[in-house]
PDB file of C-alpha atoms in Angstrom:
ATOM      1  CA  MET M 123       0.022   0.161   0.267  1.00  0.00           C
ATOM      2  CA  HIS M 124       3.018   2.539   0.863  1.00  0.00           C
ATOM      3  CA  ALA M 125       4.230   1.857  -2.647  1.00  0.00           C
ATOM      4  CA  TRP M 126       0.674   2.284  -4.272  1.00  0.00           C
ATOM      5  CA  ALA M 127       0.039   5.524  -2.380  1.00  0.00           C
ATOM      6  CA  ARG M 128       3.837   6.732  -3.816  1.00  0.00           C
ATOM      7  CA  VAL M 129       2.747   5.815  -7.309  1.00  0.00           C
ATOM      8  CA  VAL M 130      -0.479   8.185  -6.936  1.00  0.00           C
ATOM      9  CA  ARG M 131       1.647  10.716  -5.221  1.00  0.00           C
ATOM     10  CA  ALA M 132       3.463  10.826  -8.508  1.00  0.00           C
ATOM     11  CA  GLN M 133       0.647  11.706 -10.547  1.00  0.00           C
ATOM     12  CA  VAL M 134       0.671   8.610 -12.587  1.00  0.00           C
ATOM     13  CA  PRO M 135      -2.307   8.789 -14.729  1.00  0.00           C
ATOM     14  CA  LEU M 136      -4.860   6.483 -13.443  1.00  0.00           C
ATOM     15  CA  PRO M 137      -6.099   5.312 -16.784  1.00  0.00           C
ATOM     16  CA  ALA M 138      -2.578   4.259 -17.891  1.00  0.00           C
ATOM     17  CA  LEU M 139      -2.039   2.465 -14.928  1.00  0.00           C
ATOM     18  CA  THR M 140      -5.552   0.596 -15.453  1.00  0.00           C
ATOM     19  CA  LEU M 141      -4.682  -0.568 -18.486  1.00  0.00           C
ATOM     20  CA  ILE M 142      -1.078  -1.677 -17.745  1.00  0.00           C
ATOM     21  CA  LEU M 143      -2.484  -3.714 -14.472  1.00  0.00           C
ATOM     22  CA  ILE M 144      -5.273  -5.229 -16.791  1.00  0.00           C
ATOM     23  CA  LEU M 145      -3.465  -6.409 -19.122  1.00  0.00           C
ATOM     24  CA  PRO M 146      -2.455  -9.643 -17.284  1.00  0.00           C
ATOM     25  CA  ILE M 147      -6.067 -10.211 -16.775  1.00  0.00           C
ATOM     26  CA  ILE M 148      -6.912 -10.096 -20.779  1.00  0.00           C
ATOM     27  CA  ALA M 149      -3.936 -12.414 -21.438  1.00  0.00           C
ATOM     28  CA  THR M 150      -5.842 -14.954 -18.865  1.00  0.00           C
ATOM     29  CA  ILE M 151      -8.900 -14.744 -20.791  1.00  0.00           C
ATOM     30  CA  VAL M 152      -6.927 -15.518 -23.953  1.00  0.00           C
ATOM     31  CA  VAL M 153      -5.442 -18.490 -22.357  1.00  0.00           C
ATOM     32  CA  ILE M 154      -8.319 -19.623 -21.262  1.00  0.00           C
ATOM     33  CA  ALA M 155     -10.246 -19.274 -24.450  1.00  0.00           C
ATOM     34  CA  ARG M 156      -7.392 -21.036 -26.412  1.00  0.00           C
ATOM     35  CA  LEU M 157      -6.408 -23.639 -24.188  1.00  0.00           C
ATOM     36  CA  VAL M 158      -9.591 -24.343 -22.383  1.00  0.00           C
ATOM     37  CA  VAL M 159     -12.308 -23.841 -24.436  1.00  0.00           C
ATOM     38  CA  GLY M 160     -10.349 -24.070 -27.988  1.00  0.00           C
ATOM     39  CA  PHE M 161     -10.758 -21.286 -30.054  1.00  0.00           C
ATOM     40  CA  GLU M 162      -8.244 -20.596 -32.565  1.00  0.00           C
ATOM     41  CA  THR M 163      -7.321 -17.144 -32.832  1.00  0.00           C
ATOM     42  CA  PHE M 164      -4.530 -14.799 -35.217  1.00  0.00           C
ATOM     43  CA  GLY M 165      -1.549 -15.890 -32.279  1.00  0.00           C
ATOM     44  CA  MET M 166      -1.410 -14.521 -28.712  1.00  0.00           C
ATOM     45  CA  PHE M 167      -0.670 -11.177 -28.674  1.00  0.00           C
ATOM     46  CA  GLY M 168      -3.347 -10.305 -31.479  1.00  0.00           C
ATOM     47  CA  PRO M 169      -6.445 -10.666 -29.230  1.00  0.00           C
ATOM     48  CA  VAL M 170      -4.658  -9.524 -26.193  1.00  0.00           C
ATOM     49  CA  ILE M 171      -3.567  -5.820 -27.582  1.00  0.00           C
ATOM     50  CA  VAL M 172      -6.579  -5.546 -29.388  1.00  0.00           C
ATOM     51  CA  SER M 173      -8.573  -6.029 -26.312  1.00  0.00           C
ATOM     52  CA  LEU M 174      -6.958  -3.444 -24.828  1.00  0.00           C
ATOM     53  CA  ALA M 175      -7.586  -1.415 -27.413  1.00  0.00           C
ATOM     54  CA  PHE M 176     -11.307  -2.283 -27.051  1.00  0.00           C
ATOM     55  CA  ILE M 177     -11.404  -0.813 -23.786  1.00  0.00           C
ATOM     56  CA  THR M 178     -10.763   2.515 -24.841  1.00  0.00           C
ATOM     57  CA  THR M 179     -12.812   2.353 -28.051  1.00  0.00           C
ATOM     58  CA  GLY M 180     -15.478   0.650 -26.962  1.00  0.00           C
ATOM     59  CA  LEU M 181     -16.784  -2.600 -28.142  1.00  0.00           C
ATOM     60  CA  GLU M 182     -18.723  -1.360 -31.569  1.00  0.00           C
ATOM     61  CA  TRP M 183     -16.358   1.059 -32.753  1.00  0.00           C
ATOM     62  CA  GLY M 184     -13.364  -0.910 -31.658  1.00  0.00           C
ATOM     63  CA  THR M 185     -14.963  -3.799 -34.232  1.00  0.00           C
ATOM     64  CA  LEU M 186     -15.519  -1.293 -36.703  1.00  0.00           C
ATOM     65  CA  ILE M 187     -12.241   0.142 -36.464  1.00  0.00           C
ATOM     66  CA  PHE M 188     -10.558  -3.321 -36.776  1.00  0.00           C
ATOM     67  CA  VAL M 189     -12.916  -4.303 -39.615  1.00  0.00           C
ATOM     68  CA  VAL M 190     -12.165  -1.255 -41.876  1.00  0.00           C
ATOM     69  CA  ILE M 191      -8.242  -1.768 -40.940  1.00  0.00           C
ATOM     70  CA  VAL M 192      -7.754  -5.288 -41.279  1.00  0.00           C
ATOM     71  CA  GLY M 193     -10.191  -5.107 -44.647  1.00  0.00           C
ATOM     72  CA  LEU M 194      -8.354  -2.218 -45.993  1.00  0.00           C
ATOM     73  CA  GLY M 195      -5.103  -3.961 -45.162  1.00  0.00           C
ATOM     74  CA  VAL M 196      -6.058  -7.008 -47.156  1.00  0.00           C
ATOM     75  CA  GLY M 197      -6.685  -5.489 -50.148  1.00  0.00           C
ATOM     76  CA  LEU M 198      -3.319  -3.615 -49.814  1.00  0.00           C
ATOM     77  CA  ARG M 199      -1.864  -6.887 -49.012  1.00  0.00           C
ATOM     78  CA  THR M 200      -2.962  -8.663 -52.448  1.00  0.00           C
ATOM     79  CA  VAL M 201      -1.628  -5.701 -54.302  1.00  0.00           C
ATOM     80  CA  LEU M 202       1.860  -6.191 -52.775  1.00  0.00           C
ATOM     81  CA  GLN M 203       1.813  -9.678 -53.146  1.00  0.00           C
ATOM     82  CA  ARG M 204       2.196  -8.918 -57.070  1.00  0.00           C
ATOM     83  CA  LEU M 205       5.463  -7.146 -56.375  1.00  0.00           C
ATOM     84  CA  ARG M 206       7.106 -10.323 -55.559  1.00  0.00           C
ATOM     85  CA  LEU M 207       9.024  -8.767 -52.343  1.00  0.00           C
ATOM     86  CA  GLN M 208      10.461 -10.245 -49.679  1.00  0.00           C
ATOM     87  CA  ALA M 209       8.327 -10.752 -46.646  1.00  0.00           C
ATOM     88  CA  VAL M 210      10.428  -8.235 -44.361  1.00  0.00           C
ATOM     89  CA  ALA M 211      10.048  -5.457 -46.830  1.00  0.00           C
ATOM     90  CA  ARG M 212       6.630  -6.162 -47.394  1.00  0.00           C
ATOM     91  CA  LEU M 213       6.051  -6.337 -43.623  1.00  0.00           C
ATOM     92  CA  ALA M 214       7.182  -2.986 -43.522  1.00  0.00           C
ATOM     93  CA  ILE M 215       5.434  -1.043 -46.305  1.00  0.00           C
ATOM     94  CA  LEU M 216       2.418  -2.550 -44.915  1.00  0.00           C
ATOM     95  CA  ILE M 217       3.122  -1.330 -41.754  1.00  0.00           C
ATOM     96  CA  ALA M 218       3.193   2.108 -43.316  1.00  0.00           C
ATOM     97  CA  LEU M 219       0.040   1.645 -45.062  1.00  0.00           C
ATOM     98  CA  VAL M 220      -1.958   0.716 -41.757  1.00  0.00           C
ATOM     99  CA  ALA M 221      -0.601   4.008 -40.193  1.00  0.00           C
ATOM    100  CA  ALA M 222      -1.709   5.733 -43.340  1.00  0.00           C
ATOM    101  CA  VAL M 223      -5.250   4.235 -43.001  1.00  0.00           C
ATOM    102  CA  MET M 224      -5.180   4.994 -39.104  1.00  0.00           C
ATOM    103  CA  GLY M 225      -4.366   8.456 -39.662  1.00  0.00           C
ATOM    104  CA  GLY M 226      -6.809   8.613 -42.356  1.00  0.00           C
ATOM    105  CA  LEU M 227      -9.488   7.150 -39.689  1.00  0.00           C
ATOM    106  CA  THR M 228      -8.310   9.539 -37.196  1.00  0.00           C
ATOM    107  CA  LEU M 229      -8.850  12.820 -39.570  1.00  0.00           C
ATOM    108  CA  LEU M 230     -12.000  11.373 -40.122  1.00  0.00           C
ATOM    109  CA  GLY M 231     -13.023  11.379 -36.273  1.00  0.00           C
ATOM    110  CA  ALA M 232     -11.822  15.036 -35.657  1.00  0.00           C
ATOM    111  CA  THR M 233     -14.060  16.313 -39.054  1.00  0.00           C
ATOM    112  CA  LEU M 234     -17.035  14.444 -37.646  1.00  0.00           C
ATOM    113  CA  GLY M 235     -16.654  14.713 -34.099  1.00  0.00           C
ATOM    114  CA  ILE M 236     -16.520  10.920 -33.645  1.00  0.00           C
ATOM    115  CA  GLY M 237     -14.859  10.582 -30.502  1.00  0.00           C
ATOM    116  CA  PRO M 238     -13.613   6.713 -30.415  1.00  0.00           C
ATOM    117  CA  LEU M 239     -11.854   7.318 -33.662  1.00  0.00           C
ATOM    118  CA  LEU M 240      -9.950   9.813 -32.022  1.00  0.00           C
ATOM    119  CA  ASN M 241      -8.781   7.028 -30.139  1.00  0.00           C
ATOM    120  CA  VAL M 242      -7.658   4.568 -33.031  1.00  0.00           C
ATOM    121  CA  SER M 243      -4.120   4.971 -32.276  1.00  0.00           C
ATOM    122  CA  ILE M 244      -4.508   2.665 -29.694  1.00  0.00           C
ATOM    123  CA  PHE M 245      -4.576  -0.160 -32.080  1.00  0.00           C
ATOM    124  CA  PRO M 246      -0.777  -1.034 -32.542  1.00  0.00           C
ATOM    125  CA  MET M 247       0.095  -0.928 -36.025  1.00  0.00           C
ATOM    126  CA  VAL M 248       2.899  -3.706 -35.451  1.00  0.00           C
ATOM    127  CA  ILE M 249       0.132  -5.919 -34.232  1.00  0.00           C
ATOM    128  CA  MET M 250      -2.759  -5.138 -37.005  1.00  0.00           C
ATOM    129  CA  SER M 251      -0.068  -5.422 -39.799  1.00  0.00           C
ATOM    130  CA  ASN M 252       0.776  -9.140 -38.345  1.00  0.00           C
ATOM    131  CA  VAL M 253      -2.785  -9.642 -38.437  1.00  0.00           C
ATOM    132  CA  ILE M 254      -3.268  -8.872 -41.911  1.00  0.00           C
ATOM    133  CA  GLU M 255      -0.354 -10.871 -42.765  1.00  0.00           C
ATOM    134  CA  ASN M 256      -1.899 -14.209 -41.097  1.00  0.00           C
ATOM    135  CA  PHE M 257      -4.806 -13.422 -42.879  1.00  0.00           C
ATOM    136  CA  THR M 258      -3.519 -13.534 -45.966  1.00  0.00           C
ATOM    137  CA  THR M 259      -1.218 -15.857 -45.246  1.00  0.00           C
ATOM    138  CA  THR M 260      -3.734 -18.542 -43.917  1.00  0.00           C
ATOM    139  CA  GLN M 261      -6.009 -17.114 -47.071  1.00  0.00           C
ATOM    140  CA  VAL M 262      -2.979 -18.947 -49.540  1.00  0.00           C
ATOM    141  CA  GLU M 263      -2.560 -21.999 -47.584  1.00  0.00           C
ATOM    142  CA  LEU M 264      -5.965 -22.612 -46.298  1.00  0.00           C
ATOM    143  CA  GLY M 265      -8.581 -20.691 -47.934  1.00  0.00           C
ATOM    144  CA  THR M 266     -10.581 -17.668 -47.547  1.00  0.00           C
ATOM    145  CA  ARG M 267     -13.068 -19.383 -45.558  1.00  0.00           C
ATOM    146  CA  GLU M 268     -10.338 -20.272 -42.760  1.00  0.00           C
ATOM    147  CA  ALA M 269      -8.912 -16.686 -43.002  1.00  0.00           C
ATOM    148  CA  ILE M 270     -12.407 -15.512 -42.068  1.00  0.00           C
ATOM    149  CA  ARG M 271     -13.184 -17.722 -39.323  1.00  0.00           C
ATOM    150  CA  LEU M 272      -9.817 -17.113 -37.359  1.00  0.00           C
ATOM    151  CA  THR M 273     -10.552 -13.574 -37.700  1.00  0.00           C
ATOM    152  CA  GLY M 274     -13.845 -14.279 -36.600  1.00  0.00           C
ATOM    153  CA  ASN M 275     -12.185 -16.192 -33.285  1.00  0.00           C
ATOM    154  CA  THR M 276     -10.000 -13.407 -32.978  1.00  0.00           C
ATOM    155  CA  LEU M 277     -12.602 -10.797 -32.681  1.00  0.00           C
ATOM    156  CA  LEU M 278     -14.827 -13.049 -30.587  1.00  0.00           C
ATOM    157  CA  VAL M 279     -12.203 -13.958 -28.169  1.00  0.00           C
ATOM    158  CA  CYS M 280     -11.527  -9.647 -28.360  1.00  0.00           C
ATOM    159  CA  ALA M 281     -15.102  -9.165 -27.470  1.00  0.00           C
ATOM    160  CA  ALA M 282     -15.582 -11.564 -24.862  1.00  0.00           C
ATOM    161  CA  CYS M 283     -12.301 -10.118 -22.859  1.00  0.00           C
ATOM    162  CA  TYR M 284     -13.905  -6.591 -23.219  1.00  0.00           C
ATOM    163  CA  LEU M 285     -17.468  -7.829 -21.688  1.00  0.00           C
ATOM    164  CA  THR M 286     -15.843  -9.737 -18.914  1.00  0.00           C
ATOM    165  CA  ILE M 287     -13.250  -6.241 -17.772  1.00  0.00           C
ATOM    166  CA  GLU M 288     -16.369  -4.531 -18.087  1.00  0.00           C
ATOM    167  CA  TRP M 289     -19.249  -6.458 -16.676  1.00  0.00           C
ATOM    168  CA  GLY M 290     -16.816  -7.827 -14.208  1.00  0.00           C
ATOM    169  CA  GLY M 291     -15.942  -4.957 -12.884  1.00  0.00           C
ATOM    170  CA  LEU M 292     -12.461  -6.106 -13.142  1.00  0.00           C
ATOM    171  CA  GLN M 293     -10.546  -2.547 -13.900  1.00  0.00           C
ATOM    172  CA  SER M 294     -12.100  -1.332  -9.967  1.00  0.00           C
ATOM    173  CA  ILE M 295     -10.648  -4.732  -8.258  1.00  0.00           C
ATOM    174  CA  VAL M 296      -7.130  -4.752  -9.766  1.00  0.00           C
ATOM    175  CA  LEU M 297      -6.532  -0.882  -9.291  1.00  0.00           C
ATOM    176  CA  SER M 298      -7.521  -1.624  -5.895  1.00  0.00           C
ATOM    177  CA  PHE M 299      -6.121  -4.812  -5.066  1.00  0.00           C
ATOM    178  CA  PRO M 300      -2.763  -4.983  -7.442  1.00  0.00           C
ATOM    179  CA  GLU M 301      -1.810  -8.330  -5.749  1.00  0.00           C
ATOM    180  CA  VAL M 302      -4.856 -10.258  -7.112  1.00  0.00           C
ATOM    181  CA  LEU M 303      -2.065 -10.629 -10.024  1.00  0.00           C
ATOM    182  CA  ILE M 304      -0.361 -13.221  -8.257  1.00  0.00           C
ATOM    183  CA  GLY M 305      -3.427 -15.115  -8.050  1.00  0.00           C
ATOM    184  CA  VAL M 306      -3.569 -14.550 -12.053  1.00  0.00           C
ATOM    185  CA  VAL M 307       0.004 -16.174 -13.017  1.00  0.00           C
ATOM    186  CA  ALA M 308      -1.202 -18.953 -10.288  1.00  0.00           C
ATOM    187  CA  LEU M 309      -4.305 -19.804 -12.547  1.00  0.00           C
ATOM    188  CA  GLU M 310      -2.398 -19.127 -15.629  1.00  0.00           C
ATOM    189  CA  ILE M 311       0.355 -22.140 -14.755  1.00  0.00           C
ATOM    190  CA  ALA M 312      -2.542 -24.506 -13.811  1.00  0.00           C
ATOM    191  CA  ILE M 313      -4.289 -24.006 -17.078  1.00  0.00           C
ATOM    192  CA  GLY M 314      -0.968 -24.490 -18.668  1.00  0.00           C
ATOM    193  CA  LYS M 315      -0.616 -27.884 -17.286  1.00  0.00           C
ATOM    194  CA  TRP M 316      -3.897 -28.804 -19.015  1.00  0.00           C
ATOM    195  CA  ARG M 317      -2.947 -31.312 -21.454  1.00  0.00           C
ATOM    196  CA  GLY M 318      -6.793 -32.877 -22.001  1.00  0.00           C
ATOM    197  CA  LEU M 319      -9.152 -32.082 -24.646  1.00  0.00           C
ATOM    198  CA  ARG M 320     -10.560 -28.606 -25.074  1.00  0.00           C
ATOM    199  CA  LEU M 321     -14.586 -27.795 -24.411  1.00  0.00           C
ATOM    200  CA  LEU M 322     -14.907 -27.509 -28.285  1.00  0.00           C
ATOM    201  CA  GLU M 323     -13.162 -30.662 -29.118  1.00  0.00           C
ATOM    202  CA  TYR M 324     -15.841 -32.653 -26.897  1.00  0.00           C
ATOM    203  CA  LEU M 325     -17.903 -31.109 -29.306  1.00  0.00           C
ATOM    204  CA  ARG M 326     -16.301 -31.787 -32.307  1.00  0.00           C
ATOM    205  CA  PHE M 327     -15.542 -35.566 -31.286  1.00  0.00           C
ATOM    206  CA  SER M 328     -19.088 -36.223 -29.406  1.00  0.00           C
ATOM    207  CA  ASP M 329     -20.220 -38.929 -32.059  1.00  0.00           C
ATOM    208  CA  LEU M 330     -17.211 -40.406 -32.125  1.00  0.00           C
ATOM    209  CA  GLY M 331     -17.149 -40.790 -28.047  1.00  0.00           C
ATOM    210  CA  ARG M 332     -20.443 -42.224 -27.886  1.00  0.00           C
ATOM    211  CA  ARG M 333     -19.714 -44.625 -30.561  1.00  0.00           C
ATOM    212  CA  ALA M 334     -16.406 -46.121 -28.320  1.00  0.00           C
ATOM    213  CA  GLY M 335     -18.679 -45.845 -25.164  1.00  0.00           C
ATOM    214  CA  ILE M 336     -16.653 -43.106 -23.403  1.00  0.00           C
ATOM    215  CA  LEU M 337     -19.277 -40.353 -23.483  1.00  0.00           C
ATOM    216  CA  PRO M 338     -23.028 -41.018 -22.524  1.00  0.00           C
ATOM    217  CA  SER M 339     -25.299 -41.957 -25.554  1.00  0.00           C
TER     218      SER M 339
END
């Protein structure tokens, strides 16, 4: 509590401090979604950072911004693919293009007076560029349907993180009792040792389990 009082006296902005402290909570929710439920997403960092951005912009506008950036980015990435560039150079150009799109959305928000669009910079350019790259890679290797499915799963997990944080009042809890993060780490250790089937895998293989007599018919 003494250390916490020093932070407050140092006039550290509480919203920024809350976002820092809530980040491990969001990561835990993503871990549960991936390892317990069985949702496949575009990596681990993407859903965590995008969920953090949703807390600032709100779910509706955050989803719209995400879809616009990814949609335009995928179109631009398709054009870049025709130039047959190396992956590193292509990703660097993609970051610049995403920055231009984000700048355009910010300008649009300032012109029309749309507050959430002014916070579009909370969406990290590198993460969004990586999501776009993953989308196009998955589209080439596994098809458009699979790429859209993974994008939908990523958005669904981000929405679940946002709703859990907002409805559960977790921001106030973690700001008042930051020691709960110790319990969060312990929970992640316990989940990390899980080697069984995910919940979605139980549904996927339910018919096979009934035939084998493992699950009740």
